[in-house]
Short mmCIF file of C-alpha atoms in Angstrom, two decimals:
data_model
loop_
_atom_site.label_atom_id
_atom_site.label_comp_id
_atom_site.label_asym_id
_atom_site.label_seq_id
_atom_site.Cartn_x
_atom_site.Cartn_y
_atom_site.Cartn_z
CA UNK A 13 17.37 4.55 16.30
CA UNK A 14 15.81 7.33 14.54
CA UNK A 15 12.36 7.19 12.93
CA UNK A 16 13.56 7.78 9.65
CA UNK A 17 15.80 5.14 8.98
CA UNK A 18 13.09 2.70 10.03
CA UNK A 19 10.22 3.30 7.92
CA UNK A 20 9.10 3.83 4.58
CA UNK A 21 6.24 6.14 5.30
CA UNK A 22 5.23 8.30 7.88
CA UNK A 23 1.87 8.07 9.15
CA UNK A 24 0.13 9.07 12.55
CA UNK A 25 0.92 6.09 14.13
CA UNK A 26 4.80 6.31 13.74
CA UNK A 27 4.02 9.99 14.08
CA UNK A 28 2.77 8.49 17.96
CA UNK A 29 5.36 6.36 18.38
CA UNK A 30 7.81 9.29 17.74
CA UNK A 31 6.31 11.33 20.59
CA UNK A 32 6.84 8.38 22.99
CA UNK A 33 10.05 7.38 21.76
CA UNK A 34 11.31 10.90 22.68
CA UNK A 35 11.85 11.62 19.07
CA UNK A 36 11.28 15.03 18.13
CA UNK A 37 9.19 15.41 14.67
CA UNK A 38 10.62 17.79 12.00
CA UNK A 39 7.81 19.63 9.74
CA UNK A 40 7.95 22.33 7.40
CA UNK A 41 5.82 23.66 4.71
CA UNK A 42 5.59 23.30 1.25
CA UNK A 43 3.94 24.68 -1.22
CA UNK A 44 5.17 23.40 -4.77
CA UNK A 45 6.71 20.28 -6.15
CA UNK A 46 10.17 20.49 -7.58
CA UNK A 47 10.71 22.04 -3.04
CA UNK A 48 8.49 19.14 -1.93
CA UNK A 49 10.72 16.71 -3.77
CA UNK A 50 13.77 18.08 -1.33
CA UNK A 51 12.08 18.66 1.78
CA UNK A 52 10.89 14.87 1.25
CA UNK A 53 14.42 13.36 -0.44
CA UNK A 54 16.38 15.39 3.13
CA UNK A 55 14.01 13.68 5.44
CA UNK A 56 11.25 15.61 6.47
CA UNK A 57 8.66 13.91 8.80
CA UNK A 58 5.86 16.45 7.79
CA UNK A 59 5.14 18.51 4.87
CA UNK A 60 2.56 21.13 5.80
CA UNK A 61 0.72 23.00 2.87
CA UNK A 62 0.16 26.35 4.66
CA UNK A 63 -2.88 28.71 4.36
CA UNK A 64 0.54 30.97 4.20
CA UNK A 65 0.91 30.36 0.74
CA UNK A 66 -1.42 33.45 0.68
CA UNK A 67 1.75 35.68 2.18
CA UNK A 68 4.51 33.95 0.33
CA UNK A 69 3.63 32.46 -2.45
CA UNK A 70 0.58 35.28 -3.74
CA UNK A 71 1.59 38.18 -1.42
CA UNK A 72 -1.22 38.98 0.21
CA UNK A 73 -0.66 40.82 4.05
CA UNK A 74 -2.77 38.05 5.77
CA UNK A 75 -3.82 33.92 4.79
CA UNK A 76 -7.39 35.01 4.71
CA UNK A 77 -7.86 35.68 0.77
CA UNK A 78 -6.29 32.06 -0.25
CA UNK A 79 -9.30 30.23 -1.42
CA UNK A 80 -9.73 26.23 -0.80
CA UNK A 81 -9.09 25.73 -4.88
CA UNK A 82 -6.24 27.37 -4.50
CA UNK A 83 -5.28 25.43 -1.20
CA UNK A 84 -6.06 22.22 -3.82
CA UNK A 85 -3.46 22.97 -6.16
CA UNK A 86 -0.88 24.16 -3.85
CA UNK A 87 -1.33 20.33 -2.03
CA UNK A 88 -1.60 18.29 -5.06
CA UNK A 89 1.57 20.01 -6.44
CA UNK A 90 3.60 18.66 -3.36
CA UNK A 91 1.75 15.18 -3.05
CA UNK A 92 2.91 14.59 -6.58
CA UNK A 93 6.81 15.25 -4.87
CA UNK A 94 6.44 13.17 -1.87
CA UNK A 95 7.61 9.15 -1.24
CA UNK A 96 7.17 8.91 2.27
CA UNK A 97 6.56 12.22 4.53
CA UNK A 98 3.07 12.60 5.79
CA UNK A 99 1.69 15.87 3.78
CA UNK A 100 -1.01 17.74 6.01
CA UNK A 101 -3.16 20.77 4.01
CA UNK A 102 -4.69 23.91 6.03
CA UNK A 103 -8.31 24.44 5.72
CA UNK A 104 -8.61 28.00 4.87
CA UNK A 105 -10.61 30.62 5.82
CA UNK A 106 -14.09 30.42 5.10
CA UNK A 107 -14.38 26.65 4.11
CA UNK A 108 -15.26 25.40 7.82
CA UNK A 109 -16.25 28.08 9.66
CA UNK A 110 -19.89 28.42 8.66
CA UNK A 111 -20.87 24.82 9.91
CA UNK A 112 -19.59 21.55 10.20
CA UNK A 113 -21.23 20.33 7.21
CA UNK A 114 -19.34 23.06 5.07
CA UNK A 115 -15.87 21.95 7.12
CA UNK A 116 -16.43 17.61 5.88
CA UNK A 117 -17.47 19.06 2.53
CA UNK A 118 -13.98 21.40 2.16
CA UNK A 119 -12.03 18.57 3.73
CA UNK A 120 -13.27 15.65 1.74
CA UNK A 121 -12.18 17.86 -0.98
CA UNK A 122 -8.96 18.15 -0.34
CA UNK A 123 -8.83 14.05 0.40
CA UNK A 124 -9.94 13.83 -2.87
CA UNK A 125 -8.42 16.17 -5.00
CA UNK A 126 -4.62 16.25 -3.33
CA UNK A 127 -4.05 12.78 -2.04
CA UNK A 128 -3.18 14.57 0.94
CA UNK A 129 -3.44 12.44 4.36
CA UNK A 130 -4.84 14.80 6.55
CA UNK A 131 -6.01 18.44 7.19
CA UNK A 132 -4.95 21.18 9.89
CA UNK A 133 -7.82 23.61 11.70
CA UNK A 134 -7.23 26.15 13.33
CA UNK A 135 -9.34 27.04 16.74
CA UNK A 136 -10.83 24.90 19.66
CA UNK A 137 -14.42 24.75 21.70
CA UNK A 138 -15.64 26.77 18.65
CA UNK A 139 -14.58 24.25 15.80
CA UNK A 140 -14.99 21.05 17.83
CA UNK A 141 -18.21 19.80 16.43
CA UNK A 142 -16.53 20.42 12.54
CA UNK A 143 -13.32 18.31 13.99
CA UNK A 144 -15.58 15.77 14.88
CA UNK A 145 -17.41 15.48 11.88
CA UNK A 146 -14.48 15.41 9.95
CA UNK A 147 -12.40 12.90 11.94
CA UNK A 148 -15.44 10.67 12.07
CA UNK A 149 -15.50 10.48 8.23
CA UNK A 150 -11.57 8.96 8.42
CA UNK A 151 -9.82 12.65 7.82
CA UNK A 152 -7.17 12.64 10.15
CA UNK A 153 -7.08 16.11 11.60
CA UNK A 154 -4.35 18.02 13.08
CA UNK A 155 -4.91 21.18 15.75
CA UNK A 156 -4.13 24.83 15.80
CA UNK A 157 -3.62 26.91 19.18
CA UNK A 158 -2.10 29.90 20.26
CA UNK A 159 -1.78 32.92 17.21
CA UNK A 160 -4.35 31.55 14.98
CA UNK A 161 -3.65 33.72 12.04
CA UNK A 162 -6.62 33.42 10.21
CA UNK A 163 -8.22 35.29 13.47
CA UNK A 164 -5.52 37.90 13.02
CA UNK A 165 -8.14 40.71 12.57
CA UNK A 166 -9.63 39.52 15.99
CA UNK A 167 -6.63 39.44 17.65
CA UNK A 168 -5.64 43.18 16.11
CA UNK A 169 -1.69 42.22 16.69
CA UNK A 170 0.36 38.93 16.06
CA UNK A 171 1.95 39.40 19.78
CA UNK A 172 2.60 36.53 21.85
CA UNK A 173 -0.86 34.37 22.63
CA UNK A 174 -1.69 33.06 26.22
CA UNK A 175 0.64 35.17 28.44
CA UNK A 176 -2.59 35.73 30.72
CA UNK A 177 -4.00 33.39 32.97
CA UNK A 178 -7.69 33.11 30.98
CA UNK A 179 -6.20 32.17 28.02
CA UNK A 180 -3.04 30.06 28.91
CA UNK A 181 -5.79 27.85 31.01
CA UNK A 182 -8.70 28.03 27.44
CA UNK A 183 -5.97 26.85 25.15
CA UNK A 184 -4.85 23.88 27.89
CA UNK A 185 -8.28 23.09 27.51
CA UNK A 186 -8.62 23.34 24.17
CA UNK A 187 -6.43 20.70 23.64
CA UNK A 188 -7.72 18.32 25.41
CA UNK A 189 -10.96 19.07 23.92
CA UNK A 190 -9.15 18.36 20.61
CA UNK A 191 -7.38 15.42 21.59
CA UNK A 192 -10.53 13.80 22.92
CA UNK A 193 -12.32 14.78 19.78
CA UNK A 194 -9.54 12.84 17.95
CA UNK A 195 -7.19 14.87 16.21
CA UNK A 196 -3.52 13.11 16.03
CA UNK A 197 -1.56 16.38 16.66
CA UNK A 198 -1.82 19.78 17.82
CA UNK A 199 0.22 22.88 16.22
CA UNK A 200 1.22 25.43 19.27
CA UNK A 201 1.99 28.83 17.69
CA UNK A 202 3.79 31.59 19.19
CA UNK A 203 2.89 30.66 22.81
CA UNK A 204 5.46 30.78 26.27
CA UNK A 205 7.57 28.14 26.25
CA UNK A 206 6.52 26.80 29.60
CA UNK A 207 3.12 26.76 28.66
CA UNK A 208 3.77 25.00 25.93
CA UNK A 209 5.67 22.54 27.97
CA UNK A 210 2.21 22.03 29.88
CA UNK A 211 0.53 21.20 27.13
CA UNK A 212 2.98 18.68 25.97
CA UNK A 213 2.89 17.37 29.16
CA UNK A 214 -0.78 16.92 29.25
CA UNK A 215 -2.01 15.24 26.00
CA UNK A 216 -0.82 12.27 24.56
CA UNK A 217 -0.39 13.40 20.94
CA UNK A 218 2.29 15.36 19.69
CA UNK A 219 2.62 18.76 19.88
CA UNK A 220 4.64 20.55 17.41
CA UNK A 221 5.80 24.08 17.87
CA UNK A 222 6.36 27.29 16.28
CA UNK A 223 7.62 29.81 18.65
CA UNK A 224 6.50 28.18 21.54
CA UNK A 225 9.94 26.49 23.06
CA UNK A 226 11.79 23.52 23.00
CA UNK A 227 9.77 21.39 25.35
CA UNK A 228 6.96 20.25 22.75
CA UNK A 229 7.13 17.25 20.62
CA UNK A 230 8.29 19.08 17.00
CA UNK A 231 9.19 22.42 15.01
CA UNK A 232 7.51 23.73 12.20
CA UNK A 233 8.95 26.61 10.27
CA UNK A 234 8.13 28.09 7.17
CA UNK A 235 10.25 27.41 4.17
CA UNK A 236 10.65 30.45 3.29
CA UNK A 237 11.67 32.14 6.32
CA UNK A 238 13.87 29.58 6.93
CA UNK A 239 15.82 29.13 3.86
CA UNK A 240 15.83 33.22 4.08
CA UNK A 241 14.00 34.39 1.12
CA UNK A 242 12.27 36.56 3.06
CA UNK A 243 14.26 39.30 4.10
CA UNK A 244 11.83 41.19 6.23
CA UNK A 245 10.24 38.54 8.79
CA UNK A 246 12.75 38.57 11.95
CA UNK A 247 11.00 37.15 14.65
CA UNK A 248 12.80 35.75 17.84
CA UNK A 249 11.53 32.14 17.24
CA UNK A 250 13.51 32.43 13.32
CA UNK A 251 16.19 30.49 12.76
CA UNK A 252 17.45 30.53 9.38
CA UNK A 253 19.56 27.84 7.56
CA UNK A 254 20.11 29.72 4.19
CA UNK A 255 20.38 33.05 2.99
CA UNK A 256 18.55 32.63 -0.37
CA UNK A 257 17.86 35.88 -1.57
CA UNK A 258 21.15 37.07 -0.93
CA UNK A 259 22.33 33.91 -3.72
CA UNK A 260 19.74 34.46 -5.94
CA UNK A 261 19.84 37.72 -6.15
CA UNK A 262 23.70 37.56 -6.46
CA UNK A 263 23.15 34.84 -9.64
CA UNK A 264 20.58 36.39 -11.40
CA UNK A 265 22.78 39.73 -11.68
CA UNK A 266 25.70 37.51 -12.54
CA UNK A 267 23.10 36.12 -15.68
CA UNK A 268 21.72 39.47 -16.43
CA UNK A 269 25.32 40.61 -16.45
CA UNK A 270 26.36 37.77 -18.87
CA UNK A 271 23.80 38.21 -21.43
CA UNK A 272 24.59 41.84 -21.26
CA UNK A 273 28.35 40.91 -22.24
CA UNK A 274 27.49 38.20 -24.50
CA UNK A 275 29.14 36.16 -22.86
CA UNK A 276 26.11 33.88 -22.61
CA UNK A 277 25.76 31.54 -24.20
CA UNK A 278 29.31 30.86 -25.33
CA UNK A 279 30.54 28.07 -27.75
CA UNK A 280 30.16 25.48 -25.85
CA UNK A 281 26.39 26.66 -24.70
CA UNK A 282 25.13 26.28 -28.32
CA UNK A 283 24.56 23.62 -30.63
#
């Protein structure tokens, strides 16, 4: 029997017992409450609120300019929506990466600030000793491998991660690093499928993917790509659900076209 019509509330441990159960784990992000409130009401295991709120929500090219007060209200808005998904926040660039002491400082904030119950990180060797703080202060923390895109300037392209030996065998490693360090889950982006796999294979935690196969332990998409209001993002990994735009863009002409008439509001419309 599925997860969901067992419990009340997700939480790592059922998030666990899902991975050994064979029960694949459904996340998505979420950035504001009335879509947190849906996400949560459908089902969702996870609600992640994404660094990407930079791209979608404020429009920025990259995640880097989305500061961690920002990050704050984005997470408290969907917290406020939620009943019983587990609702995981992304530290953002520049609040961990200086030193560990910065990273428990940013993610104690978010604790806080959100009621949030836990944070995601993205890297592995080089952000071990700020997962370790953090999970030793009773943060749960979740992993990022693969396209980190906060190191998108680094990696000059957002092409498929790890298709060389070097770095397929540094990101196996990095996850055991992470698992050992304590982190509950690891995200896999954009990564070969059969790595992936590997990876699953190798840690106990779950693994949840986003263009990196069907093998791993979850799927996490973006809300927006996925209900298709964005137009313009068509990678391979994409599936879309809706076609949003195309509806609201067909009902807002439809209102602008009523007012226009007059037609809106009619008798009935008015008091």
């Amino acid at each position: 029997m599925s997860v969901n019509k067992e419990i009340k509330r997700i939480t790592t441990h059922i998030l666990q017992k899902m991975k050994v159960d064979g029960e694949k784990i459904s996340m998505l992000t979420a950035y504001d409450y009335s879509m947190a409130r849906i996400f949560d009401d459908a089902g969702i295991d996870i609600l992640l609120v994404g660094d990407s709120a930079s791209n979608v929500m404020a429009g920025h090219e990259t995640t880097l300019p989305i500061t961690l007060d920002q990050m704050i209200y984005h997470a408290a808005s969907v917290v406020r929506a939620i009943k019983r998904c587990f609702v995981v926040v992304d530290l953002p660039f520049g609040s961990y990466q200086g030193n560990s002491k910065e990273a428990l400082s940013s993610a104690i904030r978010i604790m806080k600030e959100t009621g949030a119950h836990g944070i995601k990180i993205e890297g592995g060797e080089e952000i071990i000793e700020s997962v370790k703080r953090i999970i030793s202060a009773g943060v749960p923390v979740m992993g990022h491998l693969g396209l980190t895109p906060q190191s998108i300037y680094k990696f000059g392209t957002y092409a498929v991660r790890a298709t060389e030996e070097t770095e397929a065998n540094k990101l196996i490693e990095d996850a055991k690093l992470l698992q050992e360090a304590g982190c509950f889950a690891i995200v896999l982006e954009k990564i070969p499928a059969v790595l992936a796999r590997k990876v699953a294979e190798t840690v106990e935690i779950p693994i949840i993917g986003i263009g990196a196969g069907k093998y791993v332990d979850g799927q996490v998409l973006v809300m927006h790509d996925m209900l298709g209001i964005n137009k313009e993002f068509k990678p391979r990994f994409l599936r879309r659900y809706l076609d949003l735009y195309s509806q609201i863009y067909g009902a807002t002409q439809s209102y602008i076209n009523d007012v226009k008439a007059k037609d809106f509001p009619n008798e009935n419309e008015q008091y």
